[in-house]
Every structure is written in structure tokens, then in C-alpha cells.
Coordinates of C-alpha atoms in Angstrom, one line a residue:
M1 CA -7.9 13.1 171.8
S2 CA -7.2 16.5 170.0
L3 CA -10.0 18.5 168.2
T4 CA -10.6 17.8 164.7
P5 CA -9.4 20.4 162.0
Q6 CA -13.2 21.2 161.4
E7 CA -13.9 21.3 165.0
R8 CA -11.0 23.5 165.8
R9 CA -11.7 26.1 163.0
L10 CA -15.4 26.3 164.0
T11 CA -14.2 26.7 167.6
L12 CA -11.9 29.5 166.9
V13 CA -14.6 31.4 165.0
I14 CA -16.9 31.2 168.0
A15 CA -14.1 32.4 170.2
A16 CA -13.9 35.4 168.1
V17 CA -17.3 36.0 168.3
Q18 CA -17.2 35.7 172.2
F19 CA -14.1 37.9 172.3
I20 CA -16.3 40.9 171.1
N21 CA -19.2 39.8 173.3
I22 CA -16.9 39.6 176.4
L23 CA -15.1 42.8 175.4
D24 CA -18.1 44.8 175.1
F25 CA -19.1 44.0 178.6
M26 CA -15.8 43.7 180.3
M27 CA -14.3 47.2 179.0
V28 CA -17.2 49.2 180.8
M29 CA -16.1 48.3 184.1
P30 CA -12.5 49.5 184.1
L31 CA -13.7 52.7 182.0
G32 CA -16.3 53.4 185.0
P33 CA -14.1 56.0 186.7
D34 CA -13.4 57.8 183.4
F35 CA -17.1 58.2 182.1
A36 CA -18.3 58.7 185.8
K37 CA -16.2 61.8 186.0
A38 CA -17.1 62.9 182.6
L39 CA -20.9 62.3 183.0
D40 CA -21.1 63.3 186.8
I41 CA -21.8 59.8 187.9
P42 CA -21.1 58.8 191.6
V43 CA -18.4 56.1 191.4
A44 CA -20.3 53.8 193.9
H45 CA -23.0 53.6 191.3
I46 CA -20.8 52.2 188.5
G47 CA -22.5 48.7 189.3
Y48 CA -25.6 49.9 188.0
I49 CA -24.0 50.5 184.5
G50 CA -22.9 46.9 184.3
G51 CA -26.2 45.7 186.0
S52 CA -28.3 47.3 183.2
Y53 CA -26.4 45.3 180.6
T54 CA -26.9 42.0 182.5
A55 CA -30.7 42.8 183.4
A56 CA -31.5 43.2 179.8
A57 CA -29.4 40.3 178.6
S58 CA -31.4 38.1 181.2
V59 CA -34.9 39.2 179.8
A60 CA -33.5 38.6 176.2
G61 CA -32.4 35.1 177.2
L62 CA -35.7 34.3 178.6
L63 CA -37.5 35.2 175.5
G64 CA -34.8 33.5 173.3
S65 CA -35.3 30.1 174.9
L66 CA -38.6 30.2 173.5
F67 CA -37.7 30.5 169.7
L68 CA -34.0 30.3 169.3
D69 CA -33.8 26.7 168.4
R70 CA -36.5 27.2 165.5
F71 CA -33.7 29.0 163.5
D72 CA -30.5 28.3 161.7
R73 CA -27.9 29.2 164.3
R74 CA -25.7 31.1 161.8
K75 CA -28.5 33.5 160.9
A76 CA -29.4 34.1 164.4
L77 CA -26.0 34.7 165.4
A78 CA -25.6 37.3 162.6
V79 CA -28.7 39.2 164.0
A80 CA -27.6 39.3 167.4
M81 CA -24.1 40.5 166.5
A82 CA -25.7 43.2 164.4
G83 CA -27.7 44.6 167.2
L84 CA -24.6 44.3 169.4
V85 CA -22.5 46.4 167.1
I86 CA -25.0 49.1 166.9
S87 CA -25.8 49.4 170.4
T88 CA -22.2 49.5 171.5
A89 CA -21.7 52.3 169.2
L90 CA -24.7 54.1 170.7
G91 CA -23.0 53.8 173.8
G92 CA -20.3 56.1 172.5
F93 CA -22.6 58.9 171.9
A94 CA -24.2 58.9 175.5
W95 CA -24.4 62.3 177.2
D96 CA -25.7 61.5 180.8
L97 CA -26.4 58.5 183.0
P98 CA -29.9 57.7 181.6
S99 CA -28.6 57.7 177.8
L100 CA -25.7 55.5 178.8
L101 CA -28.1 53.1 180.7
A102 CA -30.3 52.9 177.7
A103 CA -27.5 52.1 175.3
R104 CA -26.4 49.3 177.6
V105 CA -29.7 47.9 177.9
L106 CA -29.9 47.8 174.2
A107 CA -26.5 46.0 174.0
G108 CA -27.8 43.6 176.7
L109 CA -30.8 42.8 174.6
F110 CA -28.5 41.5 171.8
G111 CA -25.5 40.3 173.6
G112 CA -27.3 37.6 175.8
P113 CA -28.8 35.9 172.9
A114 CA -25.3 36.0 171.1
V115 CA -23.5 34.4 173.8
A116 CA -26.4 31.5 174.0
I117 CA -26.1 31.0 170.2
A118 CA -22.5 30.9 170.2
I119 CA -22.2 28.3 173.0
A120 CA -25.0 26.1 171.2
V121 CA -22.9 26.1 168.0
V122 CA -19.9 24.6 169.9
S123 CA -21.9 22.1 171.6
D124 CA -23.7 21.0 168.5
S125 CA -20.4 20.5 166.6
V126 CA -18.0 19.2 168.9
A127 CA -18.1 15.6 170.3
A128 CA -18.8 15.4 174.1
E129 CA -15.3 13.7 174.7
R130 CA -13.7 16.8 173.3
R131 CA -16.0 19.5 174.5
G132 CA -13.5 20.5 177.5
Q133 CA -10.8 21.4 175.0
A134 CA -13.4 23.4 172.9
T135 CA -14.8 25.2 175.9
G136 CA -11.2 26.2 177.1
I137 CA -10.6 27.8 173.6
V138 CA -13.8 29.8 173.7
M139 CA -13.3 30.6 177.4
S140 CA -9.9 31.7 176.5
S141 CA -11.7 34.8 174.7
F142 CA -12.1 36.0 178.3
S143 CA -8.4 36.0 178.6
L144 CA -7.7 37.6 175.3
A145 CA -10.3 40.4 175.9
A146 CA -8.3 41.0 179.3
I147 CA -4.9 40.9 177.7
A148 CA -5.6 42.8 174.3
G149 CA -8.8 44.5 174.7
V150 CA -9.1 46.1 177.8
P151 CA -5.5 47.5 178.1
V152 CA -6.0 49.0 174.6
G153 CA -9.3 50.2 175.5
L154 CA -8.0 52.0 178.6
E155 CA -5.2 53.5 176.3
L156 CA -7.6 54.6 173.8
A157 CA -9.6 56.4 176.5
R158 CA -6.7 58.1 177.9
L159 CA -5.6 59.3 174.3
G160 CA -9.1 60.0 173.0
G161 CA -11.4 60.0 175.7
W162 CA -13.8 57.4 177.2
R163 CA -16.1 57.3 174.1
L164 CA -13.3 56.1 171.7
P165 CA -13.3 52.6 173.2
F166 CA -17.1 52.1 172.5
F167 CA -16.6 53.1 168.6
A168 CA -13.4 50.7 168.5
V169 CA -15.3 47.8 169.9
A170 CA -18.2 48.3 167.5
A171 CA -15.6 48.4 164.5
A172 CA -14.1 45.3 165.7
G173 CA -17.5 43.5 166.2
L174 CA -18.4 44.3 162.5
V175 CA -15.2 42.6 161.2
V176 CA -15.7 39.4 163.4
A177 CA -19.4 39.2 162.5
A178 CA -18.4 39.3 158.7
I179 CA -15.7 36.8 159.3
A180 CA -18.1 34.3 161.1
L181 CA -20.9 34.8 158.4
A182 CA -18.1 33.9 155.8
I183 CA -16.6 30.9 157.5
L184 CA -19.5 29.2 159.5
P185 CA -21.6 26.8 157.5
P186 CA -25.4 26.6 157.9
Q187 CA -26.2 25.4 161.5
R188 CA -29.5 23.7 160.9
G189 CA -28.7 20.2 162.4
H190 CA -30.8 20.8 165.4
L191 CA -34.1 21.8 163.6
T192 CA -37.0 19.6 164.5
S193 CA -39.9 18.9 162.1
E194 CA -43.0 20.9 162.1
T195 CA -44.7 18.0 164.1
G196 CA -42.1 18.3 166.8
P197 CA -43.0 19.8 170.3
G198 CA -43.7 23.5 170.2
A199 CA -41.8 26.3 171.7
W200 CA -43.7 26.4 175.0
V201 CA -43.7 22.7 175.5
R202 CA -39.8 22.8 175.0
F203 CA -39.5 25.6 177.4
T204 CA -41.6 23.9 180.3
A205 CA -39.6 20.7 179.7
L206 CA -36.4 22.6 180.4
L207 CA -37.8 23.8 183.7
T208 CA -39.0 20.3 185.0
R209 CA -35.8 18.5 185.2
R210 CA -33.8 18.4 188.2
K211 CA -30.3 18.6 186.3
T212 CA -31.5 21.8 184.6
W213 CA -32.2 23.4 188.0
L214 CA -28.9 22.4 189.3
A215 CA -27.2 24.0 186.3
Y216 CA -29.1 27.2 186.8
A217 CA -28.4 27.3 190.5
A218 CA -24.6 26.9 189.8
V219 CA -24.5 29.6 187.2
A220 CA -26.6 31.9 189.5
L221 CA -24.1 31.6 192.6
I222 CA -21.0 31.8 190.3
Q223 CA -22.3 35.0 188.6
I224 CA -23.6 36.7 191.8
Q225 CA -20.0 36.3 193.6
Q226 CA -18.2 37.4 190.5
F227 CA -20.2 40.3 190.0
M228 CA -20.1 41.5 193.5
I229 CA -16.4 42.1 192.9
I230 CA -15.7 42.8 189.3
P231 CA -17.5 46.0 188.7
N232 CA -15.6 47.7 191.6
I233 CA -12.1 46.5 191.0
A234 CA -10.9 49.6 189.1
S235 CA -12.3 51.9 191.6
Y236 CA -11.1 50.0 194.4
V237 CA -7.4 49.6 193.5
Q238 CA -7.4 53.4 192.4
G239 CA -9.4 54.8 195.3
N240 CA -8.5 52.5 198.2
L241 CA -5.0 51.1 197.2
G242 CA -3.7 54.1 195.3
F243 CA -2.8 52.2 192.0
P244 CA -2.2 54.7 189.3
R245 CA -4.7 55.0 186.4
E246 CA -2.0 55.1 183.9
H247 CA -0.8 51.5 185.0
L248 CA -4.4 50.0 185.2
G249 CA -4.1 48.2 182.0
L250 CA -1.2 46.1 183.4
F251 CA -3.6 44.5 185.8
Y252 CA -5.7 43.1 182.9
L253 CA -2.7 42.3 180.8
I254 CA -1.2 40.1 183.4
G255 CA -4.4 38.7 184.7
G256 CA -5.5 38.0 181.1
S257 CA -2.2 36.2 180.4
L258 CA -2.4 34.0 183.3
S259 CA -6.0 33.1 182.5
F260 CA -5.2 32.5 178.8
L261 CA -2.5 30.1 179.8
T262 CA -4.6 28.3 182.4
T263 CA -7.9 27.8 180.6
R264 CA -6.7 25.9 177.8
W265 CA -4.9 23.6 180.3
A266 CA -8.1 23.6 182.4
G267 CA -10.2 22.2 179.5
R268 CA -8.2 19.4 178.9
L269 CA -8.0 18.6 182.6
V270 CA -11.9 18.5 182.8
D271 CA -11.8 16.0 179.9
R272 CA -9.7 13.8 182.1
V273 CA -10.9 14.2 185.6
G274 CA -14.3 15.8 185.3
A275 CA -15.8 19.4 186.1
S276 CA -16.2 18.9 189.8
P277 CA -12.5 18.6 190.9
V278 CA -11.6 21.6 188.5
T279 CA -14.5 23.7 189.9
L280 CA -13.3 22.9 193.5
A281 CA -9.7 23.8 192.8
G282 CA -11.0 27.2 191.0
T283 CA -13.3 28.0 193.9
V284 CA -10.7 27.3 196.5
G285 CA -8.1 29.6 194.8
L286 CA -10.8 32.3 194.1
T287 CA -11.7 32.5 197.9
A288 CA -8.2 32.9 199.0
V289 CA -7.8 35.7 196.5
I290 CA -10.9 37.5 197.4
Y291 CA -10.1 37.4 201.2
V292 CA -6.5 38.5 200.6
A293 CA -7.4 41.4 198.0
F294 CA -10.8 42.7 199.6
V295 CA -11.0 41.6 203.5
N296 CA -7.3 41.5 204.9
Y297 CA -5.1 43.2 202.2
P298 CA -1.5 43.2 203.5
A299 CA 0.0 46.8 203.1
W300 CA 3.4 45.3 201.9
M301 CA 1.8 43.3 198.9
P302 CA 2.0 44.8 195.4
V303 CA -1.3 45.1 193.7
L304 CA -0.1 43.1 190.7
A305 CA 0.9 40.3 192.8
V306 CA -2.7 39.2 193.9
F307 CA -5.3 40.9 191.7
P308 CA -4.4 39.1 188.3
L309 CA -4.9 35.9 190.1
F310 CA -8.5 36.7 190.6
M311 CA -9.1 36.4 186.8
M312 CA -7.0 33.2 186.5
F313 CA -9.2 31.4 188.9
I314 CA -12.3 32.9 187.4
G315 CA -11.2 31.5 184.0
I316 CA -10.5 28.0 185.3
R317 CA -13.9 27.9 186.9
M318 CA -15.7 29.2 183.7
V319 CA -14.1 26.4 181.7
A320 CA -15.2 23.5 184.2
N321 CA -18.8 24.9 184.5
G322 CA -19.2 25.6 180.7
T323 CA -18.1 22.0 180.0
A324 CA -20.7 20.9 182.6
L325 CA -23.6 22.9 181.2
S326 CA -22.9 21.6 177.6
R327 CA -23.6 18.1 178.8
V328 CA -27.3 18.9 180.1
P329 CA -29.4 19.5 177.0
D330 CA -30.4 17.3 174.2
P331 CA -29.2 18.9 170.8
A332 CA -32.6 20.1 169.6
E333 CA -33.1 22.3 172.8
R334 CA -29.5 23.3 173.2
A335 CA -30.1 26.9 172.0
G336 CA -33.1 27.3 174.2
F337 CA -31.2 25.8 177.3
M338 CA -28.3 28.2 176.7
A339 CA -30.7 31.0 176.2
L340 CA -32.1 30.3 179.7
V341 CA -28.5 29.8 181.2
S342 CA -27.7 33.1 179.5
A343 CA -30.7 34.7 181.3
V344 CA -29.7 33.2 184.6
Q345 CA -26.2 34.3 184.2
H346 CA -27.1 37.8 183.4
M347 CA -29.7 38.2 186.0
S348 CA -27.3 37.0 188.6
S349 CA -24.7 39.3 187.4
A350 CA -27.0 42.2 187.5
F351 CA -28.1 41.2 191.1
G352 CA -24.6 40.8 192.2
A353 CA -23.6 44.2 190.7
F354 CA -26.7 45.9 192.3
L355 CA -26.1 44.3 195.8
S356 CA -22.5 45.4 195.7
A357 CA -23.7 48.9 194.7
H358 CA -26.1 48.8 197.7
I359 CA -23.4 47.7 200.2
L360 CA -20.6 50.3 199.0
E361 CA -20.4 54.0 199.8
N362 CA -18.2 56.7 198.6
A363 CA -15.8 58.1 201.4
A364 CA -15.0 62.0 201.1
D365 CA -11.4 61.1 199.6
G366 CA -13.1 58.9 196.8
A367 CA -12.2 55.5 198.3
L368 CA -14.9 52.8 198.7
V369 CA -16.4 52.1 202.0
H370 CA -17.7 48.6 203.3
V371 CA -15.5 46.7 201.0
P372 CA -14.6 43.8 203.6
L373 CA -18.3 43.3 203.9
M374 CA -18.9 43.1 200.2
A375 CA -16.2 40.6 199.8
T376 CA -17.4 38.5 202.6
V377 CA -20.7 38.1 201.4
S378 CA -19.3 37.1 197.9
I379 CA -17.1 34.4 199.4
G380 CA -20.1 32.8 201.2
I381 CA -22.1 32.6 198.0
G382 CA -19.1 30.9 196.2
L383 CA -18.7 28.3 198.7
A384 CA -21.8 26.2 197.4
V385 CA -20.5 26.1 193.8
P386 CA -18.5 23.1 194.0
L387 CA -21.1 20.9 195.6
L388 CA -23.8 22.0 193.2
T389 CA -21.3 21.2 190.2
L390 CA -20.8 17.7 191.7
W391 CA -24.4 17.0 191.8
L392 CA -24.9 18.3 188.3
E393 CA -22.1 16.2 186.8
R394 CA -23.8 13.0 188.3
A395 CA -27.2 14.1 187.1
S396 CA -25.8 14.5 183.6
R397 CA -23.9 11.3 183.4
P398 CA -26.7 9.0 182.2
A399 CA -27.7 11.4 179.4
V400 CA -24.2 11.7 178.1
A401 CA -23.6 8.1 178.2
A402 CA -26.8 7.5 176.2
L403 CA -25.9 10.1 173.7
D404 CA -22.6 8.7 173.1
A405 CA -24.1 5.2 172.7
V406 CA -26.4 6.7 170.0
G407 CA -23.5 8.5 168.3
R408 CA -21.6 5.2 168.2
S409 CA -24.3 3.0 166.8
R410 CA -24.8 5.6 163.9

């Protein structure tokens, strides 16, 4: 069953918001070697830049889980996007490592809640039986950021310096925020009466259910696995494999294109067969790619033949996981739940990035040392994800069935 016109319009708006959120975070990592050189930052410490954003976003998510469900989601999204735009622009004015870290921390404080609110809007507005399709469209913004955003950002940095992409993303974010405010209707359907449970009661309720802990555990392992790898890809392919800087954008263009084509297909597949089989397929593919690319890389294999597959399998698993998560909370607690998920995502991403930065070292020739160890740890962490997703899907089925029955009775 296809999305209704209203559901599709709203989903596309949220996908545009997510495009800016993802691009704001994603562009920093491939630009790492550029600003590391300009600001005299060790390449092996680039993970700390990404980790500072995600650590701040996790704190914002924890705080947001206490109050986000008390506001019109449209207004809350406007505030979060405004803060993200300003803090991204501030990143372009950084003059050393501490100032760049401060700007990225500020961006994380707004970016984390923006993600949670955006996903809550889709979950509120799209029927459960079509939510896989909607999630696939929203998650395709990850692919579009890789296809269009990162290559353009790399080219802007090559032509105008590493600061220019920060200013460009801030300008694009301002435009998207204005469009979202103009198109999105008020989002108040989730609001409870003043006699409803308080914020702390709802927060603690989210922490007492088995299925929510399964959700947080699955999210944590996914993010740790991915972010042990993602912040170091640009440095690895250039320093260890000799891939030219001027062609780095091709990696994101090809990988993003593959991910864009497969995420929407994956969303429909999740609606038909469930999240668990798709998660298993994505994890198996991702494991194979990490092993070939980082543990036992064949000297004869072109870089562009294997690394884009990393992005493709990440996208497939993101769609399956996102759909499974959307079926866990009740509508009145959805933004709070997603804020906690966002906190776990970003906290785990920060942990993964910091862990890889702790494992890796710089060789005298600029190459990264201990890459196979980093990749092996990442693979081991990811192997538990399919089992957790299966348990989560089974735990959520009764609640989904009950909600569907309520919807049919109205």
C-alpha cells in the first residue's frame, strides 16, 4: 500500500530536514584531513571532532526526552533547526581545535533534538503499515547527503577552503527550515491534557519496559560499530591506500547513489517481511565489507569497488532499525522516546569515534596504524544487532496490533 498524498508531502519535508541534519554531521569527517592540516590537528584525533558533536547531542536528547512531548512539534523543530544553522555557521569561524570543538558541541545540542522531533512527526502522521516506506524516504536523505552534499562540500573546500562548506550548509539549513515551517501543519495531536502524567513519570515509564531497553541496545551497537569506521574513512583511503584527495567525492557520490536506490526498496521490503530479516541481510553485507576493506584489503581491488558498499549496507540497516523503533512507543510519548533514542545514538557514536581514536595511531608517513584491530572490534560489536532486532520486533508486535485495532475501531 502506497503513502497517501498528505503522508508523502509531509515525509518529503521531513526528509529535507534530515538531509540538513545528516549533512551537517557527515561533511565534517571527509573534511577532516583538510581542517586538520589548517588547524594543526593530528589526523588520528579527527574522531574527537565527530565525537564532540555526538556527545553533546546525547546530552540534549536526554534532556529533551523530559519535555519535547509537551510542545507542538512544528515549533520545537523550528527552534532546533535555528540553533543548528547558527552553530554550523560558527564552525566556519573556528581558529583552533578548542574553538572547533565548541562549535560542534553547540551544533550537537540542537541537532540531536532536531532528529528526534523529525522522526516523531513521521511516526505520528504515517500509518504503521506504511511506515517502512516513509522511513525509507526519510533515510534516503542519508544517501542524498552523500550523493550531493558531501561531494559538493569537498569541492567547495578545495576551491574556497575548509570553512566554506560550513557556511554553505548553514545557508541551506536556513532555506529548508523556512520551507518546513511554511508546509508543515501544527503538530499537536500527541499533546496530553494537563491532568496527564508528568514529564518525569513518562520518562521513567520509558525506562521500565523491556522493549525500550531492547531498542536502546540495538541502537547503541549499531552506532558504535559504524562510528568506529566512519570518521576514519577519508584519512584511511588517502593515507593508507593512496586514494587521491581530488577524487574523494566519487566515494560519496557512488556510495550515496547505491544507498539511495536500496533504502527505498528496503523500506518496502521491511513492510512485507519485517525488520529482522532485512537487518540480518544488512549486517551480513556490512560485516563482509568491513573485513575486506579494513582487515584484509586485496591490493588489486580498486577503492571504489568496495567502499561505496559500506554506505549501501548502512542505509539498508538504518531503514530496518528505524521502522522497528517507530513501533515501540505510544503517540503521546513518541518524541520523548525518540529523544532518548537520539541520546543513545549520539552517545554510542561518540563512544565509537573515541574508541577508534584511542586504538589508532599515526605513522610517520601519515598512514593510520592498527586499522585491522579497529575493524575487528567493530565487526564483533555488530554481530549482535540482528538478534536484538528480532527480540525487539517480537516484543513490539502486541502493542502494534492493539494500536491498529484501535485505529480500525474509530
